[in-house]
Amino acid sequence: MRVSKVTTKTGDKGQTDLGDGTRVSKNNLRIELIGSIDHLNSIVGWSLLVVNTKIRKDLQSIQQDLFNIGAELSIPDSSLNLMKDVRLIWLDKEIKKINSELPPLKEFILPGGSELSSRIHIARTECRKVERNLVSFGDTEKLNQIHLIYFNRLSDYFFVLARKLQSLSNDHETQWDYKK
């Protein structure tokens, strides 16, 4: 699909088209879900501004995944199958690899730290929001389970990645001090 015209004026009354041409309200659960995925993708793109390592390629690959999932969701009852199990396998492998390089957690950590670590924590929390929106969507619509697994795994990836980036900045993580 090529976007040749940005301003169509077809959404001026609060409706939009799905990929199959169906008109729905802009507050439709499917549109809300696609919008939250787009928001997450924008946060990942924002994170690319301050990354200059192998992580750049990984984050760009994740952005492609997010577009693939959005495309699948934009067409109800679609069998596009753009999201492949190989991406789940990749996430599992990366999480295991990154986590093996980190010290064990002794307590919850506070989000933050370096610029990049903080951005990845924001991506993680937005990813959890996408996951919640996906569960709500699945209450009334047919849900592709690979999408749910992907976002659950992706938030774990972002968590360990944020920890790794914080350790690379030679700064300590701030642990939750529940006694204060």
Short mmCIF file of N, CA and C in Angstrom, two decimals:
data_model
loop_
_atom_site.label_atom_id
_atom_site.label_comp_id
_atom_site.label_asym_id
_atom_site.label_seq_id
_atom_site.Cartn_x
_atom_site.Cartn_y
_atom_site.Cartn_z
N MET A 1 0.85 -1.19 0.00
CA MET A 1 0.00 0.00 0.00
C MET A 1 0.88 1.23 0.00
N ARG A 2 0.65 2.12 -0.91
CA ARG A 2 1.39 3.38 -0.98
C ARG A 2 0.48 4.50 -0.49
N VAL A 3 1.05 5.37 0.31
CA VAL A 3 0.31 6.53 0.78
C VAL A 3 0.69 7.68 -0.14
N SER A 4 -0.25 8.08 -0.97
CA SER A 4 0.05 9.16 -1.91
C SER A 4 -0.60 10.47 -1.49
N LYS A 5 -1.59 10.38 -0.63
CA LYS A 5 -2.30 11.57 -0.18
C LYS A 5 -2.51 11.46 1.32
N VAL A 6 -1.97 12.39 2.08
CA VAL A 6 -2.07 12.33 3.53
C VAL A 6 -3.41 12.89 4.00
N THR A 7 -3.81 14.03 3.49
CA THR A 7 -5.06 14.66 3.90
C THR A 7 -6.17 14.20 2.97
N THR A 8 -7.05 13.34 3.51
CA THR A 8 -8.17 12.83 2.70
C THR A 8 -9.49 13.43 3.14
N LYS A 9 -9.53 13.95 4.36
CA LYS A 9 -10.73 14.54 4.97
C LYS A 9 -11.81 13.50 5.27
N THR A 10 -11.51 12.20 5.05
CA THR A 10 -12.51 11.17 5.29
C THR A 10 -12.67 10.87 6.78
N GLY A 11 -11.76 11.35 7.60
CA GLY A 11 -11.85 11.12 9.03
C GLY A 11 -12.37 12.31 9.82
N ASP A 12 -12.82 13.32 9.12
CA ASP A 12 -13.24 14.55 9.78
C ASP A 12 -14.44 14.38 10.70
N LYS A 13 -15.18 13.31 10.56
CA LYS A 13 -16.37 13.09 11.39
C LYS A 13 -16.15 11.97 12.41
N GLY A 14 -14.87 11.65 12.68
CA GLY A 14 -14.57 10.69 13.73
C GLY A 14 -14.60 9.24 13.31
N GLN A 15 -14.51 9.00 12.02
CA GLN A 15 -14.46 7.62 11.54
C GLN A 15 -13.20 7.44 10.71
N THR A 16 -12.77 6.17 10.58
CA THR A 16 -11.59 5.85 9.80
C THR A 16 -11.81 4.52 9.09
N ASP A 17 -10.97 4.24 8.13
CA ASP A 17 -11.06 2.98 7.39
C ASP A 17 -10.11 1.96 7.96
N LEU A 18 -10.56 0.72 8.03
CA LEU A 18 -9.67 -0.40 8.30
C LEU A 18 -9.04 -0.82 6.97
N GLY A 19 -8.11 -1.72 7.04
CA GLY A 19 -7.41 -2.16 5.84
C GLY A 19 -8.29 -2.82 4.80
N ASP A 20 -9.45 -3.33 5.22
CA ASP A 20 -10.37 -3.97 4.29
C ASP A 20 -11.45 -3.00 3.80
N GLY A 21 -11.33 -1.71 4.17
CA GLY A 21 -12.28 -0.70 3.73
C GLY A 21 -13.45 -0.47 4.67
N THR A 22 -13.59 -1.29 5.70
CA THR A 22 -14.66 -1.12 6.69
C THR A 22 -14.46 0.21 7.42
N ARG A 23 -15.54 0.97 7.57
CA ARG A 23 -15.50 2.23 8.31
C ARG A 23 -15.83 1.95 9.77
N VAL A 24 -15.01 2.48 10.68
CA VAL A 24 -15.25 2.32 12.11
C VAL A 24 -14.97 3.65 12.80
N SER A 25 -15.51 3.76 14.01
CA SER A 25 -15.26 4.94 14.83
C SER A 25 -13.79 4.97 15.24
N LYS A 26 -13.26 6.15 15.38
CA LYS A 26 -11.85 6.28 15.78
C LYS A 26 -11.62 5.85 17.23
N ASN A 27 -12.71 5.63 18.00
CA ASN A 27 -12.54 5.11 19.35
C ASN A 27 -12.82 3.61 19.42
N ASN A 28 -12.91 2.95 18.29
CA ASN A 28 -13.07 1.51 18.19
C ASN A 28 -11.87 0.84 18.87
N LEU A 29 -12.10 -0.28 19.58
CA LEU A 29 -11.01 -0.97 20.28
C LEU A 29 -9.87 -1.35 19.34
N ARG A 30 -10.19 -1.74 18.13
CA ARG A 30 -9.15 -2.11 17.16
C ARG A 30 -8.27 -0.89 16.82
N ILE A 31 -8.92 0.25 16.63
CA ILE A 31 -8.17 1.48 16.31
C ILE A 31 -7.35 1.91 17.51
N GLU A 32 -7.90 1.80 18.72
CA GLU A 32 -7.16 2.12 19.94
C GLU A 32 -5.92 1.24 20.06
N LEU A 33 -6.07 -0.03 19.77
CA LEU A 33 -4.95 -0.97 19.84
C LEU A 33 -3.89 -0.62 18.79
N ILE A 34 -4.31 -0.40 17.57
CA ILE A 34 -3.35 -0.03 16.51
C ILE A 34 -2.64 1.27 16.88
N GLY A 35 -3.38 2.20 17.46
CA GLY A 35 -2.78 3.48 17.87
C GLY A 35 -1.76 3.30 18.99
N SER A 36 -2.04 2.39 19.93
CA SER A 36 -1.07 2.17 21.01
C SER A 36 0.19 1.48 20.49
N ILE A 37 0.04 0.64 19.48
CA ILE A 37 1.21 0.03 18.85
C ILE A 37 2.01 1.09 18.11
N ASP A 38 1.33 2.00 17.44
CA ASP A 38 2.00 3.11 16.75
C ASP A 38 2.75 3.99 17.75
N HIS A 39 2.15 4.23 18.90
CA HIS A 39 2.81 5.03 19.94
C HIS A 39 4.07 4.33 20.42
N LEU A 40 3.99 3.04 20.67
CA LEU A 40 5.16 2.27 21.07
C LEU A 40 6.24 2.35 19.98
N ASN A 41 5.83 2.22 18.74
CA ASN A 41 6.79 2.27 17.64
C ASN A 41 7.49 3.64 17.59
N SER A 42 6.76 4.69 17.89
CA SER A 42 7.35 6.03 17.92
C SER A 42 8.36 6.16 19.06
N ILE A 43 8.07 5.56 20.20
CA ILE A 43 9.01 5.59 21.32
C ILE A 43 10.28 4.83 20.96
N VAL A 44 10.12 3.69 20.30
CA VAL A 44 11.30 2.93 19.86
C VAL A 44 12.10 3.78 18.87
N GLY A 45 11.42 4.45 17.95
CA GLY A 45 12.11 5.33 17.00
C GLY A 45 12.83 6.47 17.71
N TRP A 46 12.23 7.02 18.74
CA TRP A 46 12.84 8.09 19.53
C TRP A 46 14.10 7.57 20.21
N SER A 47 14.06 6.32 20.65
CA SER A 47 15.22 5.71 21.30
C SER A 47 16.38 5.56 20.33
N LEU A 48 16.08 5.40 19.05
CA LEU A 48 17.14 5.25 18.05
C LEU A 48 18.03 6.48 17.94
N LEU A 49 17.52 7.62 18.38
CA LEU A 49 18.30 8.86 18.31
C LEU A 49 19.57 8.81 19.14
N VAL A 50 19.56 8.00 20.19
CA VAL A 50 20.70 7.99 21.11
C VAL A 50 21.38 6.63 21.20
N VAL A 51 21.21 5.79 20.19
CA VAL A 51 21.85 4.48 20.20
C VAL A 51 22.76 4.37 18.98
N ASN A 52 23.92 3.77 19.19
CA ASN A 52 24.85 3.66 18.06
C ASN A 52 25.55 2.30 18.03
N THR A 53 24.85 1.25 18.41
CA THR A 53 25.46 -0.07 18.50
C THR A 53 24.60 -1.08 17.76
N LYS A 54 24.86 -2.35 17.96
CA LYS A 54 24.05 -3.44 17.41
C LYS A 54 22.59 -3.27 17.81
N ILE A 55 22.38 -2.63 18.92
CA ILE A 55 21.02 -2.43 19.43
C ILE A 55 20.19 -1.65 18.42
N ARG A 56 20.81 -0.77 17.66
CA ARG A 56 20.10 0.00 16.63
C ARG A 56 19.39 -0.94 15.66
N LYS A 57 20.11 -1.91 15.15
CA LYS A 57 19.54 -2.87 14.20
C LYS A 57 18.41 -3.67 14.85
N ASP A 58 18.61 -4.05 16.10
CA ASP A 58 17.58 -4.82 16.82
C ASP A 58 16.31 -3.98 17.00
N LEU A 59 16.46 -2.73 17.38
CA LEU A 59 15.30 -1.87 17.58
C LEU A 59 14.58 -1.60 16.26
N GLN A 60 15.34 -1.43 15.19
CA GLN A 60 14.71 -1.23 13.88
C GLN A 60 13.95 -2.48 13.45
N SER A 61 14.47 -3.64 13.78
CA SER A 61 13.79 -4.89 13.48
C SER A 61 12.48 -4.99 14.28
N ILE A 62 12.52 -4.54 15.52
CA ILE A 62 11.31 -4.51 16.35
C ILE A 62 10.29 -3.55 15.73
N GLN A 63 10.74 -2.42 15.21
CA GLN A 63 9.82 -1.50 14.56
C GLN A 63 9.11 -2.17 13.39
N GLN A 64 9.82 -2.98 12.64
CA GLN A 64 9.20 -3.72 11.52
C GLN A 64 8.14 -4.69 12.05
N ASP A 65 8.47 -5.37 13.16
CA ASP A 65 7.50 -6.28 13.79
C ASP A 65 6.23 -5.53 14.16
N LEU A 66 6.39 -4.35 14.75
CA LEU A 66 5.23 -3.58 15.19
C LEU A 66 4.37 -3.17 14.01
N PHE A 67 4.99 -2.80 12.89
CA PHE A 67 4.22 -2.48 11.69
C PHE A 67 3.51 -3.73 11.17
N ASN A 68 4.19 -4.87 11.21
CA ASN A 68 3.56 -6.11 10.75
C ASN A 68 2.32 -6.44 11.58
N ILE A 69 2.43 -6.29 12.88
CA ILE A 69 1.29 -6.59 13.75
C ILE A 69 0.16 -5.59 13.48
N GLY A 70 0.52 -4.31 13.34
CA GLY A 70 -0.50 -3.30 13.02
C GLY A 70 -1.21 -3.62 11.71
N ALA A 71 -0.45 -4.08 10.71
CA ALA A 71 -1.05 -4.44 9.42
C ALA A 71 -2.01 -5.61 9.60
N GLU A 72 -1.62 -6.61 10.36
CA GLU A 72 -2.51 -7.75 10.60
C GLU A 72 -3.79 -7.30 11.30
N LEU A 73 -3.66 -6.41 12.27
CA LEU A 73 -4.83 -5.95 13.03
C LEU A 73 -5.73 -5.03 12.20
N SER A 74 -5.17 -4.39 11.19
CA SER A 74 -5.97 -3.45 10.40
C SER A 74 -6.95 -4.15 9.46
N ILE A 75 -6.78 -5.46 9.32
CA ILE A 75 -7.69 -6.21 8.46
C ILE A 75 -8.37 -7.31 9.30
N PRO A 76 -9.63 -7.08 9.69
CA PRO A 76 -10.33 -8.09 10.51
C PRO A 76 -10.34 -9.45 9.81
N ASP A 77 -10.21 -10.49 10.61
CA ASP A 77 -10.21 -11.87 10.12
C ASP A 77 -9.16 -12.10 9.04
N SER A 78 -8.07 -11.38 9.16
CA SER A 78 -6.99 -11.49 8.19
C SER A 78 -6.16 -12.75 8.42
N SER A 79 -5.61 -13.24 7.37
CA SER A 79 -4.67 -14.35 7.49
C SER A 79 -3.34 -13.93 6.89
N LEU A 80 -2.96 -12.67 7.12
CA LEU A 80 -1.68 -12.17 6.59
C LEU A 80 -0.50 -12.94 7.17
N ASN A 81 -0.57 -13.26 8.46
CA ASN A 81 0.51 -13.98 9.14
C ASN A 81 1.89 -13.37 8.91
N LEU A 82 1.97 -12.07 9.11
CA LEU A 82 3.24 -11.38 8.97
C LEU A 82 4.16 -11.60 10.16
N MET A 83 3.56 -11.85 11.33
CA MET A 83 4.35 -12.10 12.54
C MET A 83 4.66 -13.59 12.60
N LYS A 84 5.94 -13.89 12.63
CA LYS A 84 6.40 -15.28 12.59
C LYS A 84 6.97 -15.71 13.94
N ASP A 85 6.87 -17.01 14.20
CA ASP A 85 7.43 -17.59 15.43
C ASP A 85 8.92 -17.31 15.58
N VAL A 86 9.61 -17.14 14.47
CA VAL A 86 11.05 -16.89 14.52
C VAL A 86 11.35 -15.61 15.31
N ARG A 87 10.42 -14.67 15.31
CA ARG A 87 10.63 -13.42 16.06
C ARG A 87 10.51 -13.68 17.57
N LEU A 88 9.64 -14.59 17.95
CA LEU A 88 9.54 -14.96 19.37
C LEU A 88 10.81 -15.68 19.80
N ILE A 89 11.31 -16.55 18.95
CA ILE A 89 12.54 -17.27 19.25
C ILE A 89 13.69 -16.29 19.39
N TRP A 90 13.74 -15.29 18.51
CA TRP A 90 14.80 -14.27 18.59
C TRP A 90 14.70 -13.50 19.92
N LEU A 91 13.49 -13.09 20.29
CA LEU A 91 13.32 -12.36 21.56
C LEU A 91 13.77 -13.21 22.74
N ASP A 92 13.34 -14.47 22.78
CA ASP A 92 13.73 -15.36 23.88
C ASP A 92 15.25 -15.48 23.97
N LYS A 93 15.89 -15.64 22.83
CA LYS A 93 17.35 -15.77 22.78
C LYS A 93 18.03 -14.49 23.28
N GLU A 94 17.54 -13.35 22.84
CA GLU A 94 18.14 -12.07 23.24
C GLU A 94 17.94 -11.82 24.73
N ILE A 95 16.75 -12.12 25.24
CA ILE A 95 16.48 -11.92 26.67
C ILE A 95 17.43 -12.78 27.49
N LYS A 96 17.57 -14.02 27.11
CA LYS A 96 18.46 -14.94 27.84
C LYS A 96 19.91 -14.45 27.79
N LYS A 97 20.35 -14.03 26.61
CA LYS A 97 21.73 -13.55 26.43
C LYS A 97 21.99 -12.29 27.28
N ILE A 98 21.11 -11.32 27.17
CA ILE A 98 21.29 -10.07 27.91
C ILE A 98 21.23 -10.33 29.41
N ASN A 99 20.25 -11.10 29.82
CA ASN A 99 20.07 -11.36 31.25
C ASN A 99 21.28 -12.08 31.85
N SER A 100 21.93 -12.93 31.06
CA SER A 100 23.10 -13.66 31.55
C SER A 100 24.28 -12.72 31.83
N GLU A 101 24.26 -11.54 31.25
CA GLU A 101 25.32 -10.56 31.42
C GLU A 101 25.05 -9.60 32.57
N LEU A 102 23.90 -9.74 33.22
CA LEU A 102 23.48 -8.81 34.27
C LEU A 102 23.57 -9.44 35.64
N PRO A 103 23.82 -8.62 36.65
CA PRO A 103 23.77 -9.16 38.01
C PRO A 103 22.33 -9.51 38.37
N PRO A 104 22.14 -10.50 39.24
CA PRO A 104 20.77 -10.86 39.63
C PRO A 104 20.08 -9.68 40.33
N LEU A 105 18.79 -9.60 40.15
CA LEU A 105 18.02 -8.56 40.84
C LEU A 105 17.87 -8.93 42.30
N LYS A 106 18.09 -7.96 43.17
CA LYS A 106 17.89 -8.18 44.60
C LYS A 106 16.59 -7.50 45.06
N GLU A 107 16.16 -6.53 44.27
CA GLU A 107 14.98 -5.75 44.60
C GLU A 107 14.45 -5.17 43.30
N PHE A 108 13.23 -4.65 43.31
CA PHE A 108 12.72 -3.93 42.16
C PHE A 108 13.64 -2.74 41.89
N ILE A 109 13.76 -2.37 40.62
CA ILE A 109 14.55 -1.19 40.29
C ILE A 109 13.61 -0.08 39.80
N LEU A 110 14.04 1.15 40.04
CA LEU A 110 13.26 2.28 39.58
C LEU A 110 13.61 2.58 38.13
N PRO A 111 12.61 2.84 37.28
CA PRO A 111 12.92 3.19 35.89
C PRO A 111 13.72 4.48 35.85
N GLY A 112 14.62 4.56 34.93
CA GLY A 112 15.43 5.76 34.78
C GLY A 112 16.85 5.41 34.42
N GLY A 113 17.76 6.24 34.88
CA GLY A 113 19.17 6.01 34.61
C GLY A 113 19.64 6.87 33.46
N SER A 114 20.38 6.26 32.56
CA SER A 114 20.92 7.00 31.42
C SER A 114 19.79 7.41 30.47
N GLU A 115 20.11 8.29 29.54
CA GLU A 115 19.12 8.74 28.56
C GLU A 115 18.50 7.55 27.81
N LEU A 116 19.34 6.67 27.30
CA LEU A 116 18.83 5.55 26.52
C LEU A 116 18.09 4.55 27.39
N SER A 117 18.63 4.25 28.54
CA SER A 117 17.96 3.33 29.46
C SER A 117 16.56 3.85 29.82
N SER A 118 16.46 5.14 30.07
CA SER A 118 15.17 5.74 30.41
C SER A 118 14.18 5.63 29.26
N ARG A 119 14.66 5.85 28.04
CA ARG A 119 13.77 5.74 26.88
C ARG A 119 13.28 4.31 26.70
N ILE A 120 14.15 3.36 26.94
CA ILE A 120 13.76 1.95 26.81
C ILE A 120 12.78 1.58 27.91
N HIS A 121 12.92 2.15 29.11
CA HIS A 121 11.92 1.91 30.16
C HIS A 121 10.55 2.47 29.74
N ILE A 122 10.55 3.61 29.07
CA ILE A 122 9.29 4.16 28.58
C ILE A 122 8.69 3.23 27.52
N ALA A 123 9.54 2.70 26.65
CA ALA A 123 9.07 1.72 25.66
C ALA A 123 8.48 0.49 26.36
N ARG A 124 9.13 0.06 27.43
CA ARG A 124 8.65 -1.11 28.19
C ARG A 124 7.25 -0.85 28.75
N THR A 125 7.06 0.31 29.35
CA THR A 125 5.74 0.58 29.95
C THR A 125 4.67 0.75 28.88
N GLU A 126 5.02 1.34 27.75
CA GLU A 126 4.06 1.45 26.66
C GLU A 126 3.74 0.07 26.09
N CYS A 127 4.74 -0.79 26.05
CA CYS A 127 4.54 -2.16 25.57
C CYS A 127 3.54 -2.89 26.47
N ARG A 128 3.62 -2.68 27.77
CA ARG A 128 2.67 -3.28 28.70
C ARG A 128 1.26 -2.74 28.45
N LYS A 129 1.17 -1.45 28.10
CA LYS A 129 -0.13 -0.86 27.77
C LYS A 129 -0.71 -1.51 26.52
N VAL A 130 0.14 -1.71 25.52
CA VAL A 130 -0.30 -2.41 24.31
C VAL A 130 -0.83 -3.79 24.67
N GLU A 131 -0.11 -4.48 25.53
CA GLU A 131 -0.52 -5.82 25.95
C GLU A 131 -1.90 -5.78 26.62
N ARG A 132 -2.12 -4.81 27.49
CA ARG A 132 -3.42 -4.68 28.15
C ARG A 132 -4.52 -4.38 27.12
N ASN A 133 -4.21 -3.48 26.16
CA ASN A 133 -5.18 -3.17 25.11
C ASN A 133 -5.48 -4.41 24.26
N LEU A 134 -4.48 -5.22 24.03
CA LEU A 134 -4.65 -6.44 23.25
C LEU A 134 -5.56 -7.43 23.98
N VAL A 135 -5.38 -7.54 25.29
CA VAL A 135 -6.25 -8.42 26.09
C VAL A 135 -7.69 -7.90 26.03
N SER A 136 -7.90 -6.61 26.18
CA SER A 136 -9.25 -6.04 26.08
C SER A 136 -9.85 -6.31 24.71
N PHE A 137 -9.05 -6.11 23.68
CA PHE A 137 -9.49 -6.38 22.31
C PHE A 137 -9.91 -7.84 22.17
N GLY A 138 -9.14 -8.74 22.75
CA GLY A 138 -9.42 -10.17 22.66
C GLY A 138 -10.68 -10.59 23.39
N ASP A 139 -11.20 -9.74 24.27
CA ASP A 139 -12.46 -10.04 24.96
C ASP A 139 -13.65 -10.01 24.00
N THR A 140 -13.52 -9.26 22.91
CA THR A 140 -14.64 -9.12 21.98
C THR A 140 -14.30 -9.50 20.54
N GLU A 141 -13.03 -9.59 20.22
CA GLU A 141 -12.60 -9.87 18.85
C GLU A 141 -11.68 -11.09 18.84
N LYS A 142 -11.55 -11.68 17.67
CA LYS A 142 -10.63 -12.80 17.50
C LYS A 142 -9.20 -12.30 17.70
N LEU A 143 -8.47 -12.99 18.57
CA LEU A 143 -7.13 -12.58 18.95
C LEU A 143 -6.11 -13.58 18.42
N ASN A 144 -5.08 -13.07 17.76
CA ASN A 144 -3.97 -13.91 17.32
C ASN A 144 -3.03 -14.07 18.51
N GLN A 145 -2.92 -15.26 19.05
CA GLN A 145 -2.14 -15.50 20.27
C GLN A 145 -0.67 -15.11 20.12
N ILE A 146 -0.13 -15.19 18.91
CA ILE A 146 1.27 -14.81 18.74
C ILE A 146 1.48 -13.33 19.06
N HIS A 147 0.45 -12.51 18.83
CA HIS A 147 0.56 -11.09 19.16
C HIS A 147 0.68 -10.90 20.68
N LEU A 148 -0.16 -11.60 21.41
CA LEU A 148 -0.13 -11.51 22.87
C LEU A 148 1.22 -11.98 23.42
N ILE A 149 1.69 -13.10 22.92
CA ILE A 149 2.99 -13.63 23.36
C ILE A 149 4.09 -12.65 23.00
N TYR A 150 4.03 -12.09 21.79
CA TYR A 150 5.07 -11.16 21.34
C TYR A 150 5.19 -9.96 22.28
N PHE A 151 4.07 -9.32 22.60
CA PHE A 151 4.14 -8.13 23.45
C PHE A 151 4.56 -8.47 24.88
N ASN A 152 4.15 -9.60 25.37
CA ASN A 152 4.60 -10.02 26.70
C ASN A 152 6.12 -10.21 26.70
N ARG A 153 6.61 -10.87 25.68
CA ARG A 153 8.04 -11.12 25.58
C ARG A 153 8.81 -9.82 25.30
N LEU A 154 8.23 -8.96 24.45
CA LEU A 154 8.91 -7.71 24.09
C LEU A 154 9.11 -6.82 25.32
N SER A 155 8.13 -6.78 26.21
CA SER A 155 8.30 -5.96 27.42
C SER A 155 9.42 -6.52 28.29
N ASP A 156 9.55 -7.84 28.34
CA ASP A 156 10.68 -8.44 29.07
C ASP A 156 12.01 -8.06 28.42
N TYR A 157 12.03 -8.09 27.10
CA TYR A 157 13.24 -7.69 26.36
C TYR A 157 13.62 -6.25 26.70
N PHE A 158 12.63 -5.36 26.66
CA PHE A 158 12.91 -3.96 26.98
C PHE A 158 13.44 -3.81 28.41
N PHE A 159 12.91 -4.60 29.33
CA PHE A 159 13.36 -4.51 30.72
C PHE A 159 14.84 -4.89 30.84
N VAL A 160 15.21 -6.04 30.28
CA VAL A 160 16.62 -6.45 30.41
C VAL A 160 17.51 -5.55 29.58
N LEU A 161 17.02 -5.05 28.45
CA LEU A 161 17.82 -4.13 27.64
C LEU A 161 18.07 -2.83 28.40
N ALA A 162 17.05 -2.30 29.07
CA ALA A 162 17.23 -1.07 29.86
C ALA A 162 18.27 -1.29 30.96
N ARG A 163 18.22 -2.45 31.59
CA ARG A 163 19.22 -2.77 32.63
C ARG A 163 20.62 -2.85 32.03
N LYS A 164 20.73 -3.49 30.88
CA LYS A 164 22.04 -3.61 30.22
C LYS A 164 22.58 -2.22 29.85
N LEU A 165 21.73 -1.40 29.28
CA LEU A 165 22.16 -0.06 28.88
C LEU A 165 22.58 0.77 30.08
N GLN A 166 21.89 0.59 31.18
CA GLN A 166 22.27 1.29 32.40
C GLN A 166 23.63 0.83 32.88
N SER A 167 23.89 -0.47 32.82
CA SER A 167 25.20 -0.98 33.25
C SER A 167 26.30 -0.51 32.32
N LEU A 168 26.01 -0.39 31.02
CA LEU A 168 27.02 0.10 30.07
C LEU A 168 27.35 1.57 30.30
N SER A 169 26.44 2.30 30.92
CA SER A 169 26.70 3.72 31.21
C SER A 169 27.54 3.88 32.47
N ASN A 170 27.96 2.75 33.05
CA ASN A 170 28.78 2.75 34.28
C ASN A 170 28.10 3.44 35.45
N ASP A 171 26.80 3.33 35.49
CA ASP A 171 26.03 3.91 36.59
C ASP A 171 25.20 2.79 37.21
N HIS A 172 24.97 2.88 38.49
CA HIS A 172 24.21 1.84 39.19
C HIS A 172 22.71 2.03 38.99
N GLU A 173 22.00 0.93 39.07
CA GLU A 173 20.54 1.00 39.05
C GLU A 173 20.08 1.47 40.42
N THR A 174 18.97 2.21 40.41
CA THR A 174 18.39 2.64 41.67
C THR A 174 17.34 1.63 42.09
N GLN A 175 17.56 1.02 43.23
CA GLN A 175 16.61 0.01 43.71
C GLN A 175 15.49 0.67 44.50
N TRP A 176 14.35 0.03 44.47
CA TRP A 176 13.21 0.49 45.23
C TRP A 176 13.54 0.34 46.70
N ASP A 177 13.33 1.42 47.45
CA ASP A 177 13.54 1.40 48.87
C ASP A 177 12.17 1.47 49.54
N TYR A 178 11.61 0.33 49.81
CA TYR A 178 10.25 0.23 50.34
C TYR A 178 10.17 0.67 51.80
N LYS A 179 11.31 0.93 52.43
CA LYS A 179 11.31 1.31 53.86
C LYS A 179 11.13 2.81 54.03
N LYS A 180 11.24 3.57 52.97
CA LYS A 180 11.13 5.03 53.11
C LYS A 180 9.72 5.47 53.28
#
